[in-house]
Amino acid sequence: MDAVPEDLAELVHRAARATAPYPADLATLRRRARLRRRRRTATAVAGLVVLVALTGGAVPLLVGGHRPAAPLAALSPSPSPSLTVPGSPPPTPAPAQRLMLSGDGGTVRPHRGGPEIGLVGGVADELRGDGSVFRHRVPAGWQETVALPDGRLVGLKFTDLMPGVRRTDGPDVAGLSIKLMVLSAEGRVEVSREIRVRGQALRLAGADARYAYLVRDGVGLVSHELTTGREKTLIRVPTKVDGELPFRAADVAAGRVVSVTGPADMTRCQLDVRRLNGGSRLSRLTVAGECAPSVRLSPDGTLVAVPYRRPNGRNLDYRLAILDTATGQRRADQPLGTASPVFGMTGGGTWGAAWVDDTTVRVVWAQLPDPPRKVYSVAELARVLTIGVQ
């Protein structure tokens, strides 16, 4: 039994790719350790002098110990509230929408025996307003994160109930659990509910304080009440479109849902904007290029940010268009970057978008360095672009 099951090996590889490398070599670590020891020694001596002065010479027994190094700033927990200094500018308000890094990415080993290279996103990494990246603790098997304004996360948890047993993949696979989960701002599980219907493909399209919006194969878009689990069909789409689930690359806000429709086409990105109540179509929007990930409605539902890409020789040019959801008028169209192929992979792209307010959107761009030397996390290479309407 020396062979490792393929599914277990794949899980191990995924976990390894999702772990961010520590950005320092051994010499740097030792130098930092020496500096910390000196600082602790100086602090201890100063504290001892003060205690001696206060106690009239009675010296308490001091027990020293090693403290763990401070966490990386890019993955630090939420900062504590800072004191307001009189005369200082007011703190920057929090963005209207939280920006989660999302995307599939990929890896490749270009040379036999050489290093694996690629670009992968984290499971639940959030890019905050100050530019730092926070890695949320989520259960194993977590997918499709939606971040609520109150700090909670909504997602799906996939669990293999028959590990090591080979089965045919697909919506009818046996021994699979799909749970809808809600995590509090502190990471506590508030909701954990089985929502899988065997034989029915499933996707999480969005969420708000009351509902999760699910796309169910053969049904359409349904609202799933977080507290009770009751479901209601909002927009019925009984059949797949071009072999894909309806409402792919969807986003929900302000009583509206926007989704990519039609087949993948490098010459046209087509989207439909519909009312959640009744499903009537408000508009059909088009952009001259292929839709890229991270389509996002503004908080008031009047605008939609559409990352898209189009060929430029062997490369792909990425742009962001901002469209009026009622009229289709283009309010902005800005370049984001150019991705070149790297050993058969696309070397860059968009990895999330979120609105700062009703007229300004942030987009994450990440691109492999030249030449790539390892598997990079998006958090290492993320660059944020801010675009407003004209």
Short mmCIF file of C-alpha atoms in Angstrom, two decimals, residues 94-331:
data_model
loop_
_atom_site.label_atom_id
_atom_site.label_comp_id
_atom_site.label_asym_id
_atom_site.label_seq_id
_atom_site.Cartn_x
_atom_site.Cartn_y
_atom_site.Cartn_z
CA ALA A 94 -14.94 51.63 5.13
CA PRO A 95 -15.75 50.66 1.52
CA ALA A 96 -19.41 49.96 0.79
CA GLN A 97 -18.53 46.43 -0.38
CA ARG A 98 -15.89 44.02 0.86
CA LEU A 99 -13.37 42.79 -1.71
CA MET A 100 -12.71 39.04 -1.64
CA LEU A 101 -9.91 37.67 -3.82
CA SER A 102 -11.47 35.12 -6.13
CA GLY A 103 -10.42 33.10 -9.16
CA ASP A 104 -9.28 29.63 -10.13
CA GLY A 105 -5.72 30.23 -11.26
CA GLY A 106 -3.53 27.33 -12.24
CA THR A 107 -0.11 25.72 -12.03
CA VAL A 108 2.20 23.88 -14.40
CA ARG A 109 5.57 22.12 -14.22
CA PRO A 110 7.26 23.27 -17.44
CA HIS A 111 10.41 21.15 -17.09
CA ARG A 112 10.73 17.59 -15.89
CA GLY A 113 12.24 17.68 -12.42
CA GLY A 114 11.99 21.47 -12.31
CA PRO A 115 9.89 23.64 -9.98
CA GLU A 116 6.15 23.98 -10.33
CA ILE A 117 5.03 27.51 -11.24
CA GLY A 118 1.69 29.27 -11.30
CA LEU A 119 -0.70 31.75 -9.72
CA VAL A 120 -3.43 30.69 -7.27
CA GLY A 121 -5.97 32.51 -5.13
CA GLY A 122 -6.60 31.92 -1.44
CA VAL A 123 -9.70 30.17 -0.15
CA ALA A 124 -11.08 33.23 1.65
CA ASP A 125 -8.61 36.10 1.36
CA GLU A 126 -9.98 39.62 1.76
CA LEU A 127 -8.29 42.77 0.50
CA ARG A 128 -9.15 45.55 2.94
CA GLY A 129 -9.51 49.26 2.43
CA ASP A 130 -5.97 49.93 3.69
CA GLY A 131 -4.45 47.56 1.11
CA SER A 132 -3.69 44.71 3.53
CA VAL A 133 -4.87 41.15 2.89
CA PHE A 134 -6.59 39.18 5.65
CA ARG A 135 -6.87 35.40 5.43
CA HIS A 136 -10.11 34.23 7.01
CA ARG A 137 -10.17 30.90 8.82
CA VAL A 138 -12.75 28.74 7.04
CA PRO A 139 -13.59 25.02 7.24
CA ALA A 140 -11.97 22.52 4.89
CA GLY A 141 -13.87 22.25 1.62
CA TRP A 142 -15.02 25.90 1.71
CA GLN A 143 -15.91 27.46 -1.67
CA GLU A 144 -17.69 30.44 -3.26
CA THR A 145 -17.28 33.06 -0.55
CA VAL A 146 -19.74 35.97 -0.26
CA ALA A 147 -18.77 38.66 2.27
CA LEU A 148 -21.59 40.53 4.03
CA PRO A 149 -21.19 44.16 5.19
CA ASP A 150 -21.64 43.14 8.86
CA GLY A 151 -18.43 41.06 8.80
CA ARG A 152 -20.00 37.65 8.22
CA LEU A 153 -19.07 35.22 5.45
CA VAL A 154 -21.46 33.00 3.51
CA GLY A 155 -20.15 30.04 1.56
CA LEU A 156 -20.57 26.42 0.53
CA LYS A 157 -18.73 23.54 2.24
CA PHE A 158 -18.08 20.49 0.08
CA THR A 159 -17.32 17.23 1.94
CA ASP A 160 -16.40 13.87 0.42
CA LEU A 161 -18.30 11.29 2.51
CA MET A 162 -16.58 8.37 0.77
CA PRO A 163 -12.87 9.29 0.79
CA GLY A 164 -10.65 6.99 -1.22
CA VAL A 165 -13.53 5.57 -3.28
CA ARG A 166 -13.32 6.26 -7.00
CA ARG A 167 -16.57 7.60 -8.47
CA THR A 168 -17.62 9.45 -11.59
CA ASP A 169 -17.71 13.18 -10.99
CA GLY A 170 -20.87 15.19 -11.64
CA PRO A 171 -24.09 16.34 -9.96
CA ASP A 172 -25.22 12.73 -9.40
CA VAL A 173 -22.03 11.61 -7.61
CA ALA A 174 -22.65 9.52 -4.51
CA GLY A 175 -21.29 10.39 -1.07
CA LEU A 176 -21.05 14.16 -1.41
CA SER A 177 -22.27 16.73 1.12
CA ILE A 178 -22.82 20.40 0.23
CA LYS A 179 -23.63 22.59 3.20
CA LEU A 180 -24.54 26.26 3.23
CA MET A 181 -22.52 27.89 6.00
CA VAL A 182 -22.54 31.31 7.63
CA LEU A 183 -19.51 32.35 9.68
CA SER A 184 -19.60 35.26 12.12
CA ALA A 185 -17.08 38.10 11.95
CA GLU A 186 -15.07 36.18 14.59
CA GLY A 187 -15.14 32.95 12.54
CA ARG A 188 -17.83 31.20 14.60
CA VAL A 189 -20.25 28.92 12.70
CA GLU A 190 -23.73 30.48 12.83
CA VAL A 191 -25.43 28.34 10.18
CA SER A 192 -24.49 24.92 8.81
CA ARG A 193 -27.24 23.34 6.72
CA GLU A 194 -27.24 20.57 4.08
CA ILE A 195 -28.63 22.00 0.83
CA ARG A 196 -27.57 19.45 -1.77
CA VAL A 197 -30.19 17.72 -3.94
CA ARG A 198 -28.59 14.73 -5.62
CA GLY A 199 -28.57 15.04 -9.39
CA GLN A 200 -28.88 18.83 -9.21
CA ALA A 201 -25.94 21.11 -9.92
CA LEU A 202 -25.66 24.01 -7.49
CA ARG A 203 -24.00 27.41 -7.22
CA LEU A 204 -24.01 30.32 -4.75
CA ALA A 205 -24.80 33.52 -6.67
CA GLY A 206 -24.91 36.02 -3.79
CA ALA A 207 -26.17 36.76 -0.30
CA ASP A 208 -27.49 39.53 1.92
CA ALA A 209 -28.38 39.84 5.60
CA ARG A 210 -31.48 37.63 5.18
CA TYR A 211 -31.00 35.36 2.17
CA ALA A 212 -28.47 33.33 0.26
CA TYR A 213 -29.23 33.26 -3.47
CA LEU A 214 -28.68 29.83 -4.98
CA VAL A 215 -28.70 28.70 -8.60
CA ARG A 216 -30.26 25.23 -8.81
CA ASP A 217 -30.06 23.17 -11.99
CA GLY A 218 -33.53 22.61 -13.43
CA VAL A 219 -35.05 25.29 -11.19
CA GLY A 220 -33.30 28.65 -11.59
CA LEU A 221 -32.48 31.32 -9.02
CA VAL A 222 -33.89 30.68 -5.53
CA SER A 223 -33.72 32.59 -2.26
CA HIS A 224 -32.66 30.50 0.75
CA GLU A 225 -33.61 32.10 4.06
CA LEU A 226 -30.59 31.96 6.35
CA THR A 227 -32.52 31.57 9.62
CA THR A 228 -35.11 28.96 8.57
CA GLY A 229 -33.77 27.33 5.42
CA ARG A 230 -37.00 28.02 3.52
CA GLU A 231 -36.51 28.42 -0.23
CA LYS A 232 -38.49 30.36 -2.81
CA THR A 233 -37.98 30.33 -6.56
CA LEU A 234 -37.36 33.88 -7.70
CA ILE A 235 -36.54 33.44 -11.40
CA ARG A 236 -37.42 30.12 -13.01
CA VAL A 237 -34.98 28.78 -15.62
CA PRO A 238 -35.75 25.05 -15.96
CA THR A 239 -33.01 24.20 -18.47
CA LYS A 240 -29.33 24.91 -18.82
CA VAL A 241 -28.16 27.52 -21.32
CA ASP A 242 -25.45 26.25 -23.69
CA GLY A 243 -24.72 23.46 -21.22
CA GLU A 244 -24.00 25.93 -18.40
CA LEU A 245 -25.95 26.72 -15.25
CA PRO A 246 -27.99 29.93 -15.65
CA PHE A 247 -26.85 33.02 -13.80
CA ARG A 248 -23.16 32.21 -14.15
CA ALA A 249 -20.75 34.92 -13.00
CA ALA A 250 -23.72 36.49 -11.21
CA ASP A 251 -23.99 39.22 -8.58
CA VAL A 252 -26.96 40.36 -6.47
CA ALA A 253 -27.57 43.84 -5.04
CA ALA A 254 -30.44 46.27 -4.41
CA GLY A 255 -33.14 43.83 -5.54
CA ARG A 256 -31.39 43.11 -8.84
CA VAL A 257 -29.29 40.30 -10.26
CA VAL A 258 -26.77 40.63 -13.10
CA SER A 259 -25.39 37.55 -14.83
CA VAL A 260 -23.32 36.60 -17.84
CA THR A 261 -25.45 35.03 -20.57
CA GLY A 262 -24.66 33.35 -23.86
CA PRO A 263 -21.64 31.24 -24.82
CA ALA A 264 -18.03 32.23 -24.17
CA ASP A 265 -17.05 34.55 -27.00
CA MET A 266 -13.84 36.56 -27.29
CA THR A 267 -15.72 39.22 -29.29
CA ARG A 268 -18.77 39.83 -27.07
CA CYS A 269 -19.48 39.90 -23.33
CA GLN A 270 -23.24 39.76 -22.81
CA LEU A 271 -25.03 40.33 -19.50
CA ASP A 272 -28.65 40.45 -18.38
CA VAL A 273 -29.91 42.64 -15.52
CA ARG A 274 -33.15 41.38 -13.92
CA ARG A 275 -35.38 42.21 -10.99
CA LEU A 276 -35.23 39.64 -8.21
CA ASN A 277 -38.95 40.12 -7.66
CA GLY A 278 -40.59 38.54 -10.70
CA GLY A 279 -37.47 38.18 -12.84
CA SER A 280 -38.37 40.81 -15.44
CA ARG A 281 -35.36 41.83 -17.51
CA LEU A 282 -34.37 45.47 -17.08
CA SER A 283 -31.64 45.49 -19.72
CA ARG A 284 -29.25 43.41 -21.81
CA LEU A 285 -25.72 44.81 -21.78
CA THR A 286 -22.86 44.03 -24.15
CA VAL A 287 -19.16 44.82 -24.19
CA ALA A 288 -16.77 44.17 -27.08
CA GLY A 289 -14.73 41.36 -25.52
CA GLU A 290 -15.05 38.22 -23.41
CA CYS A 291 -16.41 38.58 -19.86
CA ALA A 292 -13.70 38.12 -17.22
CA PRO A 293 -14.36 37.12 -13.58
CA SER A 294 -15.59 39.60 -10.94
CA VAL A 295 -18.69 41.23 -12.49
CA ARG A 296 -20.12 43.41 -9.68
CA LEU A 297 -23.27 45.51 -9.16
CA SER A 298 -22.96 48.84 -7.35
CA PRO A 299 -24.61 49.02 -3.90
CA ASP A 300 -27.62 50.91 -5.29
CA GLY A 301 -27.89 48.64 -8.34
CA THR A 302 -27.65 51.47 -10.89
CA LEU A 303 -24.18 50.56 -12.25
CA VAL A 304 -22.33 47.34 -13.00
CA ALA A 305 -18.55 46.89 -13.19
CA VAL A 306 -17.61 44.47 -15.98
CA PRO A 307 -14.01 43.25 -16.30
CA TYR A 308 -13.45 41.92 -19.82
CA ARG A 309 -10.62 40.79 -22.05
CA ARG A 310 -9.86 40.72 -25.76
CA PRO A 311 -7.00 39.38 -27.90
CA ASN A 312 -4.00 41.48 -28.72
CA GLY A 313 -1.77 39.24 -30.84
CA ARG A 314 -0.71 36.37 -28.54
CA ASN A 315 -1.65 38.38 -25.45
CA LEU A 316 -4.91 39.34 -23.75
CA ASP A 317 -5.72 42.95 -22.92
CA TYR A 318 -7.88 43.31 -19.78
CA ARG A 319 -10.17 46.30 -19.29
CA LEU A 320 -12.95 47.38 -16.95
CA ALA A 321 -16.20 48.86 -18.23
CA ILE A 322 -18.77 50.53 -15.97
CA LEU A 323 -22.27 50.43 -17.45
CA ASP A 324 -25.60 51.94 -16.47
CA THR A 325 -27.89 48.99 -15.66
CA ALA A 326 -31.02 50.76 -16.97
CA THR A 327 -29.77 52.22 -20.25
CA GLY A 328 -26.55 50.32 -21.00
CA GLN A 329 -24.67 53.62 -21.30
CA ARG A 330 -20.94 53.19 -20.83
CA ARG A 331 -19.85 55.43 -17.95
#
